[in-house]
Amino acid sequence: MGRKWEYGDFRQLGCDEKGASGMATKRLARQLGLIRRKSIAPANGNLGRSKSKQLFDYLIVIDFESTCWNDGKCHRSQEIIEFPAILLNTSTGEIESEFHAYVQPQEHPILSEFCMELTGIKQAQVDEGVPLKICLSQFCKWIQKIQQQKKIIFATRVSDISTSEVKLCAFVTWSDWDLGVCLEYECKRKQLLKPVFLNSWIDLRVTYKIFYRRKPKGLSGALQDVGIEFLGREHFGLDDSRNTALLAWKMIRDGCLMKITRSLNKVPTKRNPNIFTRNLNMDQVEEISACNSNIHDPSIYDISVDARL
């Protein structure tokens, strides 16, 4: 749990050791992050009426599709076969840009019948796709383009935002599987340099669970629970990403504050708790194109588990 709070900590917050009153105690507890306000969806459904001030001006939603099997065996070498990304404006709810690519698997180039039936992706589409190495380079160029157009930067950790001079952007996934497992371990196996800005993200599934105080039954079930019909085909990455963006926007309208839930970066020291940002430049694009460096192993997940469902 959290660290023990000393007398000096209470004094810094303007309280004595015992607290001035019950109200002051509750206020202190909220400041320390010990209790959360109960989130209640707007009853009248007016758009934006209860929309909270967001930390991030933009969200990029990602939902990979990968090779998969239904043969009862434990496969530890899933490869990305579809790489979509959706740029969502958190002020307007508009999708302002999209990236999409089919990726050619190298370790298991032939898709299983189960995989094609589940995702709707055909063998010819991945045969005509690009290797992950090239896909990452294309993705980085798309990121660089929207950075220049929207004037955004990526925050790898947010503790306090007190400036409006920059537009912050964060990645969103449905569970930690996409960035914490699938991409992380495929890049490690293939010795590809993963873009550093993909080391932090918002897990919308756990955010949904905390905010609405109920466990979602998959992405489609979560949408249904908030009155949104799933559009398109489930387990097709681009449609899943668009629907995840719809859900994120609904949650923002209901007052949910989007925050980073997972980071593979090292925890910053107490002396420097500010925002850590890293902007993409052409040197990074060239490094990604080279794709010839090892990455650190975070050792946080068993890759045999697909936690998206």
GROMACS .gro file of C-alpha atoms in nm:
model
  309
    1MET     CA    1   0.000   0.000   0.000
    2GLY     CA    2   0.098   0.367   0.017
    3ARG     CA    3   0.377   0.501   0.236
    4LYS     CA    4   0.318   0.610   0.595
    5TRP     CA    5   0.245   0.980   0.623
    6GLU     CA    6   0.441   1.171   0.886
    7TYR     CA    7   0.356   1.484   1.081
    8GLY     CA    8   0.559   1.703   0.845
    9ASP     CA    9   0.348   1.582   0.552
   10PHE     CA   10   0.029   1.696   0.723
   11ARG     CA   11   0.180   2.035   0.801
   12GLN     CA   12   0.272   2.086   0.435
   13LEU     CA   13  -0.094   2.034   0.350
   14GLY     CA   14  -0.203   2.294   0.602
   15CYS     CA   15  -0.337   2.053   0.865
   16ASP     CA   16  -0.238   1.962   1.216
   17GLU     CA   17  -0.157   1.603   1.303
   18LYS     CA   18  -0.514   1.516   1.400
   19GLY     CA   19  -0.690   1.725   1.136
   20ALA     CA   20  -0.911   2.027   1.183
   21SER     CA   21  -1.240   1.850   1.126
   22GLY     CA   22  -1.407   1.556   0.956
   23MET     CA   23  -1.433   1.761   0.637
   24ALA     CA   24  -1.064   1.848   0.651
   25THR     CA   25  -0.981   1.482   0.703
   26LYS     CA   26  -1.178   1.381   0.392
   27ARG     CA   27  -1.016   1.658   0.192
   28LEU     CA   28  -0.673   1.543   0.309
   29ALA     CA   29  -0.751   1.183   0.220
   30ARG     CA   30  -0.850   1.285  -0.132
   31GLN     CA   31  -0.529   1.486  -0.169
   32LEU     CA   32  -0.329   1.183  -0.064
   33GLY     CA   33  -0.520   0.964  -0.311
   34LEU     CA   34  -0.660   0.741  -0.037
   35ILE     CA   35  -1.022   0.779  -0.144
   36ARG     CA   36  -1.193   0.848  -0.474
   37ARG     CA   37  -1.506   1.038  -0.556
   38LYS     CA   38  -1.792   0.818  -0.668
   39SER     CA   39  -1.848   0.861  -1.038
   40ILE     CA   40  -2.205   0.901  -1.156
   41ALA     CA   41  -2.297   0.909  -1.523
   42PRO     CA   42  -2.510   1.209  -1.627
   43ALA     CA   43  -2.878   1.119  -1.607
   44ASN     CA   44  -2.988   1.361  -1.879
   45GLY     CA   45  -2.726   1.247  -2.131
   46ASN     CA   46  -2.633   1.598  -2.242
   47LEU     CA   47  -2.307   1.589  -2.437
   48GLY     CA   48  -2.013   1.733  -2.251
   49ARG     CA   49  -2.223   1.853  -1.959
   50SER     CA   50  -2.019   1.666  -1.699
   51LYS     CA   51  -1.701   1.641  -1.907
   52SER     CA   52  -1.400   1.682  -1.681
   53LYS     CA   53  -1.085   1.882  -1.752
   54GLN     CA   54  -0.854   1.625  -1.904
   55LEU     CA   55  -0.480   1.587  -1.850
   56PHE     CA   56  -0.440   1.485  -2.213
   57ASP     CA   57  -0.552   1.687  -2.514
   58TYR     CA   58  -0.528   1.382  -2.738
   59LEU     CA   59  -0.547   1.005  -2.698
   60ILE     CA   60  -0.410   0.751  -2.945
   61VAL     CA   61  -0.605   0.426  -2.927
   62ILE     CA   62  -0.428   0.106  -3.032
   63ASP     CA   63  -0.569  -0.245  -3.066
   64PHE     CA   64  -0.343  -0.500  -3.233
   65GLU     CA   65  -0.452  -0.826  -3.389
   66SER     CA   66  -0.203  -1.109  -3.377
   67THR     CA   67  -0.147  -1.464  -3.488
   68CYS     CA   68  -0.349  -1.705  -3.277
   69TRP     CA   69  -0.444  -2.070  -3.258
   70ASN     CA   70  -0.712  -2.288  -3.104
   71ASP     CA   71  -0.523  -2.615  -3.082
   72GLY     CA   72  -0.486  -2.634  -2.705
   73LYS     CA   73  -0.113  -2.563  -2.718
   74CYS     CA   74   0.067  -2.280  -2.539
   75HIS     CA   75   0.203  -2.047  -2.807
   76ARG     CA   76   0.463  -1.796  -2.688
   77SER     CA   77   0.537  -1.636  -3.021
   78GLN     CA   78   0.231  -1.436  -3.121
   79GLU     CA   79   0.305  -1.183  -3.396
   80ILE     CA   80   0.118  -0.866  -3.480
   81ILE     CA   81  -0.072  -0.895  -3.809
   82GLU     CA   82  -0.277  -0.574  -3.789
   83PHE     CA   83  -0.149  -0.242  -3.651
   84PRO     CA   84  -0.419   0.029  -3.616
   85ALA     CA   85  -0.404   0.361  -3.430
   86ILE     CA   86  -0.677   0.622  -3.380
   87LEU     CA   87  -0.613   0.985  -3.280
   88LEU     CA   88  -0.896   1.110  -3.053
   89ASN     CA   89  -0.944   1.475  -2.956
   90THR     CA   90  -1.052   1.473  -2.590
   91SER     CA   91  -1.219   1.814  -2.621
   92THR     CA   92  -1.440   1.741  -2.919
   93GLY     CA   93  -1.458   1.361  -2.935
   94GLU     CA   94  -1.353   1.371  -3.299
   95ILE     CA   95  -1.123   1.115  -3.457
   96GLU     CA   96  -0.876   1.343  -3.632
   97SER     CA   97  -0.638   1.091  -3.787
   98GLU     CA   98  -0.593   0.717  -3.834
   99PHE     CA   99  -0.303   0.481  -3.903
  100HIS     CA  100  -0.356   0.129  -4.030
  101ALA     CA  101  -0.127  -0.141  -4.165
  102TYR     CA  102  -0.132  -0.515  -4.216
  103VAL     CA  103   0.182  -0.679  -4.084
  104GLN     CA  104   0.353  -0.982  -4.237
  105PRO     CA  105   0.433  -1.244  -3.971
  106GLN     CA  106   0.783  -1.389  -3.997
  107GLU     CA  107   0.787  -1.668  -3.738
  108HIS     CA  108   0.452  -1.820  -3.837
  109PRO     CA  109   0.380  -1.681  -4.185
  110ILE     CA  110   0.072  -1.898  -4.244
  111LEU     CA  111  -0.235  -1.789  -4.048
  112SER     CA  112  -0.442  -2.053  -3.876
  113GLU     CA  113  -0.802  -2.107  -3.983
  114PHE     CA  114  -0.906  -2.002  -3.633
  115CYS     CA  115  -0.715  -1.673  -3.665
  116MET     CA  116  -0.867  -1.586  -4.001
  117GLU     CA  117  -1.217  -1.671  -3.880
  118LEU     CA  118  -1.175  -1.472  -3.558
  119THR     CA  119  -1.024  -1.156  -3.707
  120GLY     CA  120  -1.156  -1.162  -4.061
  121ILE     CA  121  -0.800  -1.105  -4.184
  122LYS     CA  122  -0.710  -1.307  -4.491
  123GLN     CA  123  -0.380  -1.473  -4.574
  124ALA     CA  124  -0.338  -1.256  -4.883
  125GLN     CA  125  -0.366  -0.938  -4.671
  126VAL     CA  126  -0.075  -1.031  -4.445
  127ASP     CA  127   0.125  -1.168  -4.741
  128GLU     CA  128   0.096  -0.821  -4.895
  129GLY     CA  129   0.170  -0.652  -4.564
  130VAL     CA  130   0.504  -0.529  -4.434
  131PRO     CA  131   0.731  -0.680  -4.167
  132LEU     CA  132   0.694  -0.530  -3.820
  133LYS     CA  133   1.029  -0.353  -3.864
  134ILE     CA  134   0.890  -0.153  -4.159
  135CYS     CA  135   0.552  -0.107  -3.994
  136LEU     CA  136   0.712   0.057  -3.690
  137SER     CA  137   0.900   0.293  -3.918
  138GLN     CA  138   0.577   0.387  -4.098
  139PHE     CA  139   0.401   0.432  -3.765
  140CYS     CA  140   0.677   0.661  -3.637
  141LYS     CA  141   0.645   0.877  -3.948
  142TRP     CA  142   0.270   0.903  -3.888
  143ILE     CA  143   0.340   1.001  -3.527
  144GLN     CA  144   0.588   1.263  -3.638
  145LYS     CA  145   0.334   1.405  -3.883
  146ILE     CA  146   0.059   1.445  -3.624
  147GLN     CA  147   0.309   1.587  -3.375
  148GLN     CA  148   0.393   1.861  -3.624
  149GLN     CA  149   0.030   1.923  -3.717
  150LYS     CA  150  -0.120   1.914  -3.366
  151LYS     CA  151   0.182   2.040  -3.167
  152ILE     CA  152   0.163   1.749  -2.925
  153ILE     CA  153   0.414   1.576  -2.701
  154PHE     CA  154   0.398   1.248  -2.514
  155ALA     CA  155   0.404   1.231  -2.136
  156THR     CA  156   0.552   0.914  -1.990
  157ARG     CA  157   0.447   1.006  -1.637
  158VAL     CA  158   0.210   1.272  -1.514
  159SER     CA  159   0.214   1.388  -1.152
  160ASP     CA  160   0.111   1.750  -1.192
  161ILE     CA  161   0.019   1.951  -1.498
  162SER     CA  162   0.030   2.326  -1.449
  163THR     CA  163   0.092   2.453  -1.800
  164SER     CA  164  -0.129   2.486  -2.105
  165GLU     CA  165   0.155   2.571  -2.341
  166VAL     CA  166   0.182   2.216  -2.472
  167LYS     CA  167  -0.073   1.963  -2.590
  168LEU     CA  168  -0.020   1.631  -2.420
  169CYS     CA  169  -0.100   1.296  -2.574
  170ALA     CA  170  -0.122   0.945  -2.427
  171PHE     CA  171  -0.182   0.598  -2.568
  172VAL     CA  172  -0.491   0.396  -2.480
  173THR     CA  173  -0.542   0.021  -2.505
  174TRP     CA  174  -0.808  -0.221  -2.389
  175SER     CA  175  -0.600  -0.407  -2.125
  176ASP     CA  176  -0.221  -0.414  -2.099
  177TRP     CA  177  -0.183  -0.693  -2.354
  178ASP     CA  178  -0.116  -0.489  -2.669
  179LEU     CA  179   0.179  -0.279  -2.549
  180GLY     CA  180   0.282  -0.467  -2.234
  181VAL     CA  181   0.288  -0.814  -2.386
  182CYS     CA  182   0.241  -0.848  -2.761
  183LEU     CA  183   0.456  -0.566  -2.899
  184GLU     CA  184   0.705  -0.576  -2.611
  185TYR     CA  185   0.797  -0.941  -2.651
  186GLU     CA  186   0.783  -0.953  -3.029
  187CYS     CA  187   1.029  -0.663  -3.046
  188LYS     CA  188   1.251  -0.840  -2.795
  189ARG     CA  189   1.248  -1.170  -2.987
  190LYS     CA  190   1.322  -0.998  -3.317
  191GLN     CA  191   1.571  -0.751  -3.165
  192LEU     CA  192   1.371  -0.452  -3.285
  193LEU     CA  193   1.397  -0.111  -3.123
  194LYS     CA  194   1.054  -0.021  -2.987
  195PRO     CA  195   0.957   0.350  -2.987
  196VAL     CA  196   1.006   0.482  -2.634
  197PHE     CA  197   0.675   0.667  -2.635
  198LEU     CA  198   0.499   0.330  -2.640
  199ASN     CA  199   0.630   0.250  -2.292
  200SER     CA  200   0.339   0.420  -2.113
  201TRP     CA  201  -0.033   0.390  -2.169
  202ILE     CA  202  -0.384   0.401  -2.025
  203ASP     CA  203  -0.552   0.066  -1.974
  204LEU     CA  204  -0.913   0.156  -2.051
  205ARG     CA  205  -1.044  -0.173  -1.917
  206VAL     CA  206  -0.913  -0.116  -1.565
  207THR     CA  207  -1.005   0.255  -1.588
  208TYR     CA  208  -1.361   0.154  -1.680
  209LYS     CA  209  -1.377  -0.090  -1.390
  210ILE     CA  210  -1.265   0.171  -1.137
  211PHE     CA  211  -1.477   0.454  -1.274
  212TYR     CA  212  -1.807   0.271  -1.318
  213ARG     CA  213  -1.740   0.028  -1.033
  214ARG     CA  214  -1.830  -0.278  -1.236
  215LYS     CA  215  -1.632  -0.537  -1.428
  216PRO     CA  216  -1.675  -0.507  -1.805
  217LYS     CA  217  -1.760  -0.814  -2.010
  218GLY     CA  218  -1.518  -0.741  -2.289
  219LEU     CA  219  -1.511  -0.429  -2.502
  220SER     CA  220  -1.848  -0.502  -2.662
  221GLY     CA  221  -2.006  -0.560  -2.321
  222ALA     CA  222  -1.857  -0.239  -2.183
  223LEU     CA  223  -2.003  -0.043  -2.475
  224GLN     CA  224  -2.341  -0.206  -2.431
  225ASP     CA  225  -2.345  -0.121  -2.060
  226VAL     CA  226  -2.307   0.250  -2.137
  227GLY     CA  227  -2.562   0.246  -2.418
  228ILE     CA  228  -2.333   0.229  -2.722
  229GLU     CA  229  -2.370  -0.029  -2.998
  230PHE     CA  230  -2.049  -0.185  -3.127
  231LEU     CA  231  -1.989  -0.068  -3.483
  232GLY     CA  232  -1.819  -0.298  -3.731
  233ARG     CA  233  -1.659  -0.637  -3.670
  234GLU     CA  234  -1.526  -0.749  -3.334
  235HIS     CA  235  -1.160  -0.860  -3.329
  236PHE     CA  236  -1.085  -0.654  -3.639
  237GLY     CA  237  -0.823  -0.417  -3.503
  238LEU     CA  238  -0.932  -0.098  -3.679
  239ASP     CA  239  -1.296  -0.144  -3.574
  240ASP     CA  240  -1.191  -0.236  -3.220
  241SER     CA  241  -0.978   0.079  -3.201
  242ARG     CA  242  -1.260   0.301  -3.324
  243ASN     CA  243  -1.503   0.150  -3.075
  244THR     CA  244  -1.250   0.185  -2.793
  245ALA     CA  245  -1.221   0.552  -2.886
  246LEU     CA  246  -1.602   0.583  -2.868
  247LEU     CA  247  -1.597   0.430  -2.522
  248ALA     CA  248  -1.315   0.659  -2.406
  249TRP     CA  249  -1.511   0.963  -2.525
  250LYS     CA  250  -1.826   0.842  -2.347
  251MET     CA  251  -1.627   0.799  -2.025
  252ILE     CA  252  -1.479   1.149  -2.062
  253ARG     CA  253  -1.829   1.292  -2.107
  254ASP     CA  254  -1.935   1.107  -1.793
  255GLY     CA  255  -1.656   1.277  -1.599
  256CYS     CA  256  -1.376   1.018  -1.608
  257LEU     CA  257  -1.026   1.165  -1.582
  258MET     CA  258  -0.791   0.967  -1.806
  259LYS     CA  259  -0.460   0.885  -1.639
  260ILE     CA  260  -0.157   0.670  -1.722
  261THR     CA  261  -0.210   0.329  -1.561
  262ARG     CA  262   0.102   0.141  -1.675
  263SER     CA  263   0.458   0.239  -1.758
  264LEU     CA  264   0.761   0.032  -1.848
  265ASN     CA  265   0.989   0.327  -1.775
  266LYS     CA  266   1.190   0.357  -1.458
  267VAL     CA  267   1.009   0.531  -1.173
  268PRO     CA  268   1.141   0.889  -1.137
  269THR     CA  269   1.293   1.000  -0.810
  270LYS     CA  270   1.102   1.204  -0.554
  271ARG     CA  271   1.325   1.503  -0.621
  272ASN     CA  272   1.209   1.518  -0.980
  273PRO     CA  273   0.842   1.416  -0.997
  274ASN     CA  274   0.755   1.634  -1.296
  275ILE     CA  275   0.631   1.522  -1.636
  276PHE     CA  276   0.882   1.324  -1.837
  277THR     CA  277   0.835   1.377  -2.208
  278ARG     CA  278   1.020   1.258  -2.512
  279ASN     CA  279   0.948   1.400  -2.856
  280LEU     CA  280   1.001   1.205  -3.172
  281ASN     CA  281   1.265   1.339  -3.411
  282MET     CA  282   1.416   1.216  -3.733
  283ASP     CA  283   1.701   1.047  -3.551
  284GLN     CA  284   1.449   0.826  -3.374
  285VAL     CA  285   1.273   0.750  -3.701
  286GLU     CA  286   1.607   0.640  -3.848
  287GLU     CA  287   1.676   0.428  -3.541
  288ILE     CA  288   1.337   0.260  -3.568
  289SER     CA  289   1.398   0.201  -3.938
  290ALA     CA  290   1.726   0.032  -3.852
  291CYS     CA  291   1.551  -0.186  -3.595
  292ASN     CA  292   1.872  -0.351  -3.484
  293SER     CA  293   1.895  -0.286  -3.110
  294ASN     CA  294   1.792  -0.486  -2.808
  295ILE     CA  295   1.538  -0.355  -2.557
  296HIS     CA  296   1.513  -0.406  -2.185
  297ASP     CA  297   1.299  -0.691  -2.058
  298PRO     CA  298   1.035  -0.554  -1.818
  299SER     CA  299   0.946  -0.907  -1.700
  300ILE     CA  300   0.597  -0.807  -1.602
  301TYR     CA  301   0.372  -1.046  -1.794
  302ASP     CA  302   0.340  -1.408  -1.897
  303ILE     CA  303   0.300  -1.379  -2.273
  304SER     CA  304   0.101  -1.701  -2.288
  305VAL     CA  305  -0.200  -1.507  -2.158
  306ASP     CA  306  -0.409  -1.287  -2.384
  307ALA     CA  307  -0.582  -1.057  -2.137
  308ARG     CA  308  -0.791  -0.859  -2.384
  309LEU     CA  309  -1.110  -1.063  -2.355
   0.00000   0.00000   0.00000
